[in-house]
mmCIF file of C-alpha atoms in Angstrom:
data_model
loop_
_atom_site.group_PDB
_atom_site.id
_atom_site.type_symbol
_atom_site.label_atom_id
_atom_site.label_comp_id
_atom_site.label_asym_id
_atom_site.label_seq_id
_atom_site.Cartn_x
_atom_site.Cartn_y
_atom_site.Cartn_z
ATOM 1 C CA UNK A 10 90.486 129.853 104.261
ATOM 2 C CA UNK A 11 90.736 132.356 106.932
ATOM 3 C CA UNK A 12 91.380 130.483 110.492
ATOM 4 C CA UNK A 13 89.530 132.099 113.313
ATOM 5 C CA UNK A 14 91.990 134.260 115.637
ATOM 6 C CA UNK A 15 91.585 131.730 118.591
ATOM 7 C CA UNK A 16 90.476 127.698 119.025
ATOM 8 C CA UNK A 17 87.612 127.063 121.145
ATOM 9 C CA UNK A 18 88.354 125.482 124.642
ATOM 10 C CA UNK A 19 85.196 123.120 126.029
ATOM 11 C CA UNK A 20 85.215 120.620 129.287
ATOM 12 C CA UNK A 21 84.163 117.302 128.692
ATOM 13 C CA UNK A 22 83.323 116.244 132.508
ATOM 14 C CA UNK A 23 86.486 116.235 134.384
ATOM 15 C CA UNK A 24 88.669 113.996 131.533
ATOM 16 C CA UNK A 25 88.502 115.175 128.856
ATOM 17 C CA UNK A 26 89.434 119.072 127.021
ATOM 18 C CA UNK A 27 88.111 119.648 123.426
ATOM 19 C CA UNK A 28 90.182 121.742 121.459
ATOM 20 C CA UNK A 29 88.152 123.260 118.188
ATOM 21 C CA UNK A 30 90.789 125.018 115.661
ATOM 22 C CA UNK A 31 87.576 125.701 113.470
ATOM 23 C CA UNK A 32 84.236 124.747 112.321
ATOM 24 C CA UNK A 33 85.036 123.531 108.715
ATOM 25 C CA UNK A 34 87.865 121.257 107.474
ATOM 26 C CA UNK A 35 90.868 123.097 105.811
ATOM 27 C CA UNK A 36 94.233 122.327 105.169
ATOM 28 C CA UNK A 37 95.628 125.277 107.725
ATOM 29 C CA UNK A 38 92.631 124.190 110.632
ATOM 30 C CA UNK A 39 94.376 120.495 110.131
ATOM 31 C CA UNK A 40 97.964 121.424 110.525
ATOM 32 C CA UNK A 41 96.709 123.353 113.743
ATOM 33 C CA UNK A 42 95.418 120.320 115.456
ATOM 34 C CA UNK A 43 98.330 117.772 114.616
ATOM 35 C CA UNK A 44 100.538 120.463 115.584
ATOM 36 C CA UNK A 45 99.477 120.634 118.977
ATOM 37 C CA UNK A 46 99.147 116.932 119.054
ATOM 38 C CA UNK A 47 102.506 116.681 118.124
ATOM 39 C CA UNK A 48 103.953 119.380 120.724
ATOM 40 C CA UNK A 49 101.639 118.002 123.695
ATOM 41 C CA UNK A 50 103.089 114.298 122.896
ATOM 42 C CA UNK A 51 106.946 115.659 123.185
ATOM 43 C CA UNK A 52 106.199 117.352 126.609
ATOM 44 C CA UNK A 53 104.981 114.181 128.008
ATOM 45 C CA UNK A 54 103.198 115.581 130.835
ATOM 46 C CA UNK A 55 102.093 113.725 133.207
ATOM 47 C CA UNK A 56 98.360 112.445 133.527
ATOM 48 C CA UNK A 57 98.240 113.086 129.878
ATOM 49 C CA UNK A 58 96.134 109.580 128.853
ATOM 50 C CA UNK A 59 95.483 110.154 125.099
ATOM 51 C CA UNK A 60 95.455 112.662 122.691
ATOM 52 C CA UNK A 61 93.172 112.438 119.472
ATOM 53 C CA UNK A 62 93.840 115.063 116.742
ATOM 54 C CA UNK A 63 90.548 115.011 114.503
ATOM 55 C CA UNK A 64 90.026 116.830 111.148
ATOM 56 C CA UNK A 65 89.494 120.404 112.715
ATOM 57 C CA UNK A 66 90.174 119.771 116.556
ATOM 58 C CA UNK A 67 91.583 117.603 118.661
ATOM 59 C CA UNK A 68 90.277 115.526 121.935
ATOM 60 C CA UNK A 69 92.576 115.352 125.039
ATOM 61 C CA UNK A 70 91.853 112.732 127.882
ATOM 62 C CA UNK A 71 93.481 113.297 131.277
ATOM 63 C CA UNK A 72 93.577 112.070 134.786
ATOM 64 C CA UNK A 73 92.369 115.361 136.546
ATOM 65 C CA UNK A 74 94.500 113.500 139.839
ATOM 66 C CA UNK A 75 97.997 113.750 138.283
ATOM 67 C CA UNK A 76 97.352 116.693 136.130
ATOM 68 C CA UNK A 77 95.427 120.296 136.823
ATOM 69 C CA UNK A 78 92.364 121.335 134.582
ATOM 70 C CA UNK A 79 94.076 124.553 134.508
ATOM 71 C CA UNK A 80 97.707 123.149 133.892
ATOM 72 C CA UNK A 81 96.754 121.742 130.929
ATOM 73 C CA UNK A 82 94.815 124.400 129.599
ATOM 74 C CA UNK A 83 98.061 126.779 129.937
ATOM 75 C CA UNK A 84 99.857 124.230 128.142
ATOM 76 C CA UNK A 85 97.710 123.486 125.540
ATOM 77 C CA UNK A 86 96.960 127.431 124.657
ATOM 78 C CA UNK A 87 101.171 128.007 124.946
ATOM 79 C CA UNK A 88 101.102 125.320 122.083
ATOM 80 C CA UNK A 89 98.512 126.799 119.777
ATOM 81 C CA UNK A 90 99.975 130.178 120.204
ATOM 82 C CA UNK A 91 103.623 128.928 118.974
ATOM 83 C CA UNK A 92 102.293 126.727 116.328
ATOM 84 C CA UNK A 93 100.022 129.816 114.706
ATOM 85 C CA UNK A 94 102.945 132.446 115.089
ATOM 86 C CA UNK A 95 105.340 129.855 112.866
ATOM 87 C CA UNK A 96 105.169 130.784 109.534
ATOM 88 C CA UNK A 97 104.927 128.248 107.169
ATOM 89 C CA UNK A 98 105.197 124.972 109.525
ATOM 90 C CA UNK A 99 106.422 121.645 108.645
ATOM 91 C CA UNK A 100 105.726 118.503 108.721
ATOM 92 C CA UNK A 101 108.299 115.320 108.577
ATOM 93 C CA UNK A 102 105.774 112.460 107.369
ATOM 94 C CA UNK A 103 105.647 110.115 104.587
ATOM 95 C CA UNK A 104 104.202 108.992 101.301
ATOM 96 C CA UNK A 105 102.488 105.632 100.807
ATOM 97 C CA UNK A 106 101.022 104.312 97.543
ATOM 98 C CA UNK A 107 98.024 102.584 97.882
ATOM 99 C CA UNK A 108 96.578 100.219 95.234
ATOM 100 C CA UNK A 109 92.784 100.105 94.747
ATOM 101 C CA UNK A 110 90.735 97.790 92.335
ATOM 102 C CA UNK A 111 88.139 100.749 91.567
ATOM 103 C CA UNK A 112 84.720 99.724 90.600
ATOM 104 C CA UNK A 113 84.992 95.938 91.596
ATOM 105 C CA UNK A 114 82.289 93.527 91.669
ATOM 106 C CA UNK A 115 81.991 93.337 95.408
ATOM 107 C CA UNK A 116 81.503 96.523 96.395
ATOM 108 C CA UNK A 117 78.582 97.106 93.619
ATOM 109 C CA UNK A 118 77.058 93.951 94.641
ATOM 110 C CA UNK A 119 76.743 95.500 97.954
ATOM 111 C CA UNK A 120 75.312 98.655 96.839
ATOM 112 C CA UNK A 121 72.961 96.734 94.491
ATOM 113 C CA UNK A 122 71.401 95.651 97.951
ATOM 114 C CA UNK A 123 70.997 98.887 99.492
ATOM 115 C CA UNK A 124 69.487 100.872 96.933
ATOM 116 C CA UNK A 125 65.636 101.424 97.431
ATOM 117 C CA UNK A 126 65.515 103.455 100.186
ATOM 118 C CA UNK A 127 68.783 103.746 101.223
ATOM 119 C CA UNK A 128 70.338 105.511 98.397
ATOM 120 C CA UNK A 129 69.433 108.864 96.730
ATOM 121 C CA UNK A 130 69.512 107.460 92.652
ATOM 122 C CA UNK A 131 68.816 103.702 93.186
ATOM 123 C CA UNK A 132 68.836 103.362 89.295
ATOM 124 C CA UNK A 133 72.398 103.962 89.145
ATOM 125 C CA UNK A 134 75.787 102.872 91.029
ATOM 126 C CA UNK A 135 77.458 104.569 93.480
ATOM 127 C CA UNK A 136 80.335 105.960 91.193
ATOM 128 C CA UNK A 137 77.671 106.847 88.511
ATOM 129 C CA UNK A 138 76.111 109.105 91.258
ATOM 130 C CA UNK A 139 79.501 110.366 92.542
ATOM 131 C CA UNK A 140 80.405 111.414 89.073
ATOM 132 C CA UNK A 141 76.642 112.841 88.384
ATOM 133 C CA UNK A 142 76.798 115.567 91.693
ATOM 134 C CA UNK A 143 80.098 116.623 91.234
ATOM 135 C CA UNK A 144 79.481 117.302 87.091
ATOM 136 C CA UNK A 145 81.671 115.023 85.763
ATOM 137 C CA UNK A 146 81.394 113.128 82.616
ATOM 138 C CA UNK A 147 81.700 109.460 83.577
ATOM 139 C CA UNK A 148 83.009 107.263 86.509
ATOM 140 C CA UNK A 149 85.741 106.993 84.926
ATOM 141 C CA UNK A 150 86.423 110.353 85.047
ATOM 142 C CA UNK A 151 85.637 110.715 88.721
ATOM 143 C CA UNK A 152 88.106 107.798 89.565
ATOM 144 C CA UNK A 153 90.762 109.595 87.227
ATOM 145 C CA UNK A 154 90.399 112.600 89.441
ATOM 146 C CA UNK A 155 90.323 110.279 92.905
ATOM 147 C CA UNK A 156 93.714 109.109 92.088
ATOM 148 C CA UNK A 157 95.613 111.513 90.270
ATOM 149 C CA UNK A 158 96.340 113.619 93.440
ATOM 150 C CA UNK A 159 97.501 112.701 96.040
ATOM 151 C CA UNK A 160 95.798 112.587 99.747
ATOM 152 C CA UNK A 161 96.401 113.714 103.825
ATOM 153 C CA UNK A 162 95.250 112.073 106.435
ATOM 154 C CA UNK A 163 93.740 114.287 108.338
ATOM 155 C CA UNK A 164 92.244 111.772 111.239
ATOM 156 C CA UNK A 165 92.166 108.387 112.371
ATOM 157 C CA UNK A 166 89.161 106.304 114.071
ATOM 158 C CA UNK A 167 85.940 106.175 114.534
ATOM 159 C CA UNK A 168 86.438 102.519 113.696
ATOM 160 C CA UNK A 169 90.182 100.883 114.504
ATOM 161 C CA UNK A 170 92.301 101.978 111.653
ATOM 162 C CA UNK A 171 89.828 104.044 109.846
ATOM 163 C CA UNK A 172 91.414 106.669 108.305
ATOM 164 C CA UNK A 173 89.585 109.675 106.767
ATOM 165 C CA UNK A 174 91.567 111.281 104.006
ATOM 166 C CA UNK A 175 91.434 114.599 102.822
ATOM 167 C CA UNK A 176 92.452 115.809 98.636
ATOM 168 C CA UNK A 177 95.096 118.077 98.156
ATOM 169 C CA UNK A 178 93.499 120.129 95.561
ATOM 170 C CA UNK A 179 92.598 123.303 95.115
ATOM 171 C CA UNK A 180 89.356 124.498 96.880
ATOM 172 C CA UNK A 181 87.852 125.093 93.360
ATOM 173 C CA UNK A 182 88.399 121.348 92.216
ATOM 174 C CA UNK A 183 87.481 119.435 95.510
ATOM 175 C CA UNK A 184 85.569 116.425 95.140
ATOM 176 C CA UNK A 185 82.202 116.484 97.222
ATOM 177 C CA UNK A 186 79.864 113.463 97.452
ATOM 178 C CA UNK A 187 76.711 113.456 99.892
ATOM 179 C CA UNK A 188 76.739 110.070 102.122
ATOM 180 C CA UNK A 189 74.208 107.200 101.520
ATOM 181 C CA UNK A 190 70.430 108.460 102.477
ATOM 182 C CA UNK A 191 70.570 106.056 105.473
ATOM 183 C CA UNK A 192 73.486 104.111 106.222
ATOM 184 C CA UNK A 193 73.888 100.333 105.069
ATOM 185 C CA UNK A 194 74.341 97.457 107.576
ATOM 186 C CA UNK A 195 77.296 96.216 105.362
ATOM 187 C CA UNK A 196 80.462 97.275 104.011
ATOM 188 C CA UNK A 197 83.224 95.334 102.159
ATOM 189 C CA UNK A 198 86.516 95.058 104.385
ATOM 190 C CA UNK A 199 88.763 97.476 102.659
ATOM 191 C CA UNK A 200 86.342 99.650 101.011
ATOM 192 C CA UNK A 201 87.697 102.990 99.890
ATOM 193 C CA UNK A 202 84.198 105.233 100.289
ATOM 194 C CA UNK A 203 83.660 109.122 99.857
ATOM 195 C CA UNK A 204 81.645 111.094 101.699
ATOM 196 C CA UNK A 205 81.437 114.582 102.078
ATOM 197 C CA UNK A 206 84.787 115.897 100.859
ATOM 198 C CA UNK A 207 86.497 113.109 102.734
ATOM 199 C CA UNK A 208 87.690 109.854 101.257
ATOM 200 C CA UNK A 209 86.820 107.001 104.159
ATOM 201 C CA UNK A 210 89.234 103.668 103.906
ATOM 202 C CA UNK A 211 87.658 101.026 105.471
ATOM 203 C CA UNK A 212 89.397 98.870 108.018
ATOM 204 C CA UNK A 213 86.873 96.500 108.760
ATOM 205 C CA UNK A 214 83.642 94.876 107.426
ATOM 206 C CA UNK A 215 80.909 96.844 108.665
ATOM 207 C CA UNK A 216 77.870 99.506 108.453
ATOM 208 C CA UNK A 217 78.549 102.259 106.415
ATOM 209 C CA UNK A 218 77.055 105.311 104.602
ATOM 210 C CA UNK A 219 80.417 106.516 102.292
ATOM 211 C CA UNK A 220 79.660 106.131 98.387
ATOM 212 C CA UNK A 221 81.826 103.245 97.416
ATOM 213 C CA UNK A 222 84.352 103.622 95.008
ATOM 214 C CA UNK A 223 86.545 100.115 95.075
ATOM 215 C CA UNK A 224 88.504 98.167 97.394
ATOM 216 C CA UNK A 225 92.126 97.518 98.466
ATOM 217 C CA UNK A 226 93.738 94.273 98.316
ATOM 218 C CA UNK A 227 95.868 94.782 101.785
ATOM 219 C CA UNK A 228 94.666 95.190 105.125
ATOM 220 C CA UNK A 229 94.981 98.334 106.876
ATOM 221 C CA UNK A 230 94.654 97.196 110.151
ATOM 222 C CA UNK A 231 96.636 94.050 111.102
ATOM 223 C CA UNK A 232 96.101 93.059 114.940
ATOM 224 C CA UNK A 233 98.342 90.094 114.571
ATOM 225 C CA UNK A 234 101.198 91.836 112.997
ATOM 226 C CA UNK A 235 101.570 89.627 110.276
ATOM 227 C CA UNK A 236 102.834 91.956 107.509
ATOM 228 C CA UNK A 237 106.335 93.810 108.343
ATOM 229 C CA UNK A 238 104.668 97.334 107.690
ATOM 230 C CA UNK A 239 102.632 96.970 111.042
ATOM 231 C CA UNK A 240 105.947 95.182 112.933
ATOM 232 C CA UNK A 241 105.426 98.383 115.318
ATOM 233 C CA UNK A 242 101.697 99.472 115.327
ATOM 234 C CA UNK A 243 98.328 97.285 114.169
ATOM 235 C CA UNK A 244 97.499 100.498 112.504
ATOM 236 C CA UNK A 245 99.127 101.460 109.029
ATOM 237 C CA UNK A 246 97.761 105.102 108.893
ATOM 238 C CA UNK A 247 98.775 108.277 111.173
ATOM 239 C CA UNK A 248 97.634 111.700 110.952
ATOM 240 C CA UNK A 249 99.819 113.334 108.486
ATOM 241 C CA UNK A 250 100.219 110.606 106.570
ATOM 242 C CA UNK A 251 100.061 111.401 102.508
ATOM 243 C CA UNK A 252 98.724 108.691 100.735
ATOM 244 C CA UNK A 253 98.939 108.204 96.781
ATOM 245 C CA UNK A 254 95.651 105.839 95.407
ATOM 246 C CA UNK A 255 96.791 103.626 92.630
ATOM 247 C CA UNK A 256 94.194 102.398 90.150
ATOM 248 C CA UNK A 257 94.746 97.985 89.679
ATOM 249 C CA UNK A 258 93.000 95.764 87.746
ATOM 250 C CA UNK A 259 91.665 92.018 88.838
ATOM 251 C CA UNK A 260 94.824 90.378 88.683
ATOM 252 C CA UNK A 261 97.092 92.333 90.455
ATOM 253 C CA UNK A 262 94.286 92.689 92.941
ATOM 254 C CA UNK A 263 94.678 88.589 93.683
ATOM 255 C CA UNK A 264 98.360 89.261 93.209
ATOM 256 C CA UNK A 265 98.569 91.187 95.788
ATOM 257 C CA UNK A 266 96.323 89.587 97.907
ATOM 258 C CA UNK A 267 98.616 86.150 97.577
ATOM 259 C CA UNK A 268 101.337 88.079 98.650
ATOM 260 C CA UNK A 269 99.631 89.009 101.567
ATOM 261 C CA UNK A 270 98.301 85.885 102.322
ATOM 262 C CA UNK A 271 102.037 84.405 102.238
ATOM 263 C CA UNK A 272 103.168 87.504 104.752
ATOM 264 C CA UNK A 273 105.195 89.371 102.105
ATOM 265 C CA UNK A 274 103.538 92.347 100.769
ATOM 266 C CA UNK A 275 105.138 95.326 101.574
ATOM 267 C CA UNK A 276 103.449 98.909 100.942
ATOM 268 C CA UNK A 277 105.613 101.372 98.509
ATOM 269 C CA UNK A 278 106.201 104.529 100.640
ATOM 270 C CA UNK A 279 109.158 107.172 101.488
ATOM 271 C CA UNK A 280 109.897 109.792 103.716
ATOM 272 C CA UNK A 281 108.708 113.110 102.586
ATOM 273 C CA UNK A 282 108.685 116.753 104.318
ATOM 274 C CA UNK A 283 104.632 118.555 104.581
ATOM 275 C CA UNK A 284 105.212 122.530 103.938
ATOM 276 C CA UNK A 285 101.861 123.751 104.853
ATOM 277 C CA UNK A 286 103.563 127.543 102.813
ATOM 278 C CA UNK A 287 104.687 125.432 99.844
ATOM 279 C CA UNK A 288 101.377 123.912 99.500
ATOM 280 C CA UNK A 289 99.455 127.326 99.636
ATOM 281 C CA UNK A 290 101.195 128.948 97.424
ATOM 282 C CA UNK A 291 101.713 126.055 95.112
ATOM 283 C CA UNK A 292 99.742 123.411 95.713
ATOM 284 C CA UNK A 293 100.089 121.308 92.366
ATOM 285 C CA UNK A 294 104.345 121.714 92.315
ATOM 286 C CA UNK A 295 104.036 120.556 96.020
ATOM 287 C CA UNK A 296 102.285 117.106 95.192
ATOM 288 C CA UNK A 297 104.567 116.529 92.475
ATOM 289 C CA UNK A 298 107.155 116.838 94.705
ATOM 290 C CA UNK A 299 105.568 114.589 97.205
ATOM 291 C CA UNK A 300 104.949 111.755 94.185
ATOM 292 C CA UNK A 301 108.618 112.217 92.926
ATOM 293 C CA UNK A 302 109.656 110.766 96.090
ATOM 294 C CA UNK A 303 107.344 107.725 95.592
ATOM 295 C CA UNK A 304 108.479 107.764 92.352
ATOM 296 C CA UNK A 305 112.334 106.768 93.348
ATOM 297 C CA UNK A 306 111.263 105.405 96.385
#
């Protein structure tokens, strides 16, 4: 996908400066925006209050008092003009594998409740339909090609911890799934949902409209800090993150959850280097790069 030659600047009242790289998701329009996060973070400019890279833009909040409109404007467009003119950018990240109990009995008996009138083929389930639009054979062959490659986070929010996760795969073989026809008041905690071409992991219980797929056994989002991979953050996802799904069955599912429950679990993960070149030019040697490292990890 062809970027456009400049991101669009907009004002939002005197706080806040939207940032749009492009108008549709892509790989290249996402490495823009978490870029320029990444850059605006190490100046550390002063009045700077938050900065939210999303899937194709970014969000900056400011204190207008301590910082100039126009200051950060310069700064912002020095950014984006460095970060296009590299060729081939990296990205220093990491790799975590991420076990999912796909088509589980709580997340159908939730979409068993919101089907008439909420749902656009009520006779069916969720993965049935997700398999149906996208001209797949079976569910099973639509979770076989959910997990097999792996994922970027491209954004984080919406709800705390909510990370929206984007396939790398070629354009060709993306996975597209409309959302539910209205949204349901309930959601499993943990949910992994698609929508769109994203993959939505919910942090929370809560209203949703993704297609559910499954749920994960460990939380996400840990305000207490109970588990050691959240001893710094309550969040476990960052933009940039790649993320490997891993297909379980019932009883690791309560395996894992015991080990949770007893503070021990521990997310498999390792430190892995993002070429957005490599990936272009070879997307499928890239991720089995990225999954070798999981592999010895």
């Amino acid at each position: 996908m062809t970027l456009p030659d400049h991101a669009r600047y907009t004002w939002g009242g005197d706080e806040f400066l939207v940032v749009e790289i492009a108008p549709d998701m892509s790989l290249e329009a996402n490495f823009v925006s978490n870029s320029i996060a990444v850059g605006l973070e190490q100046r550390d400019l002063p009045g700077i209050v938050d900065i939210c890279p999303a899937n194709a833009s970014l969000l900056i909040r400011f204190d207008p008092d301590e910082l100039p409109h126009t200051e950060l404007e310069r700064a912002v467009r020095e950014l984006e003009t460095q970060v296009r003119q590299v060729s081939g950018g990296v990205l220093e990240t990491r790799i975590i594998e991420v076990p999912v109990w796909y088509d589980d009995p709580y997340t159908r008996e939730t979409a068993e409740r919101f089907r008439e009138g909420y749902h656009q083929d009520p006779s069916g389930t969720d993965l049935d339909y997700a398999a149906a639009v996208n001209g797949l054979a079976d569910a099973q062959e639509f979770i076989r090609r959910h997990h097999e490659r792996p994922w970027i986070v491209s954004m984080v929010g919406f709800v705390a911890g909510l990370p929206f996760l984007f396939q790398l795969a070629p354009q060709a073989e993306q996975l597209e799934v409309p959302k539910y026809l209205s949204p349901r008041t309930d959601t499993p905690p943990l949910t992994v949902g698609y929508g769109g071409c994203f993959t939505a992991h919910y942090s929370v219980r809560g209203a949703g409209g993704y297609q559910m797929l499954g749920i994960a056994p460990a939380p996400i989002y840990d305000p207490d800090r109970r588990l050691a991979d959240f001893g710094d953050f309550s969040v476990l996802f960052r933009t940039g993150d790649i993320v490997k799904y891993r297909p379980i069955d019932e009883a690791e599912y309560r395996e894992i959850q015991a080990q949770v429950d007893a503070g021990t679990y521990r997310y498999r993960q390792a430190r892995v280097t993002f070429s957005l070149a490599e990936a272009l030019a070879d997307l499928e040697g890239h991720n089995r790069s990225l999954l070798e490292a999981l592999d010895v990890a």
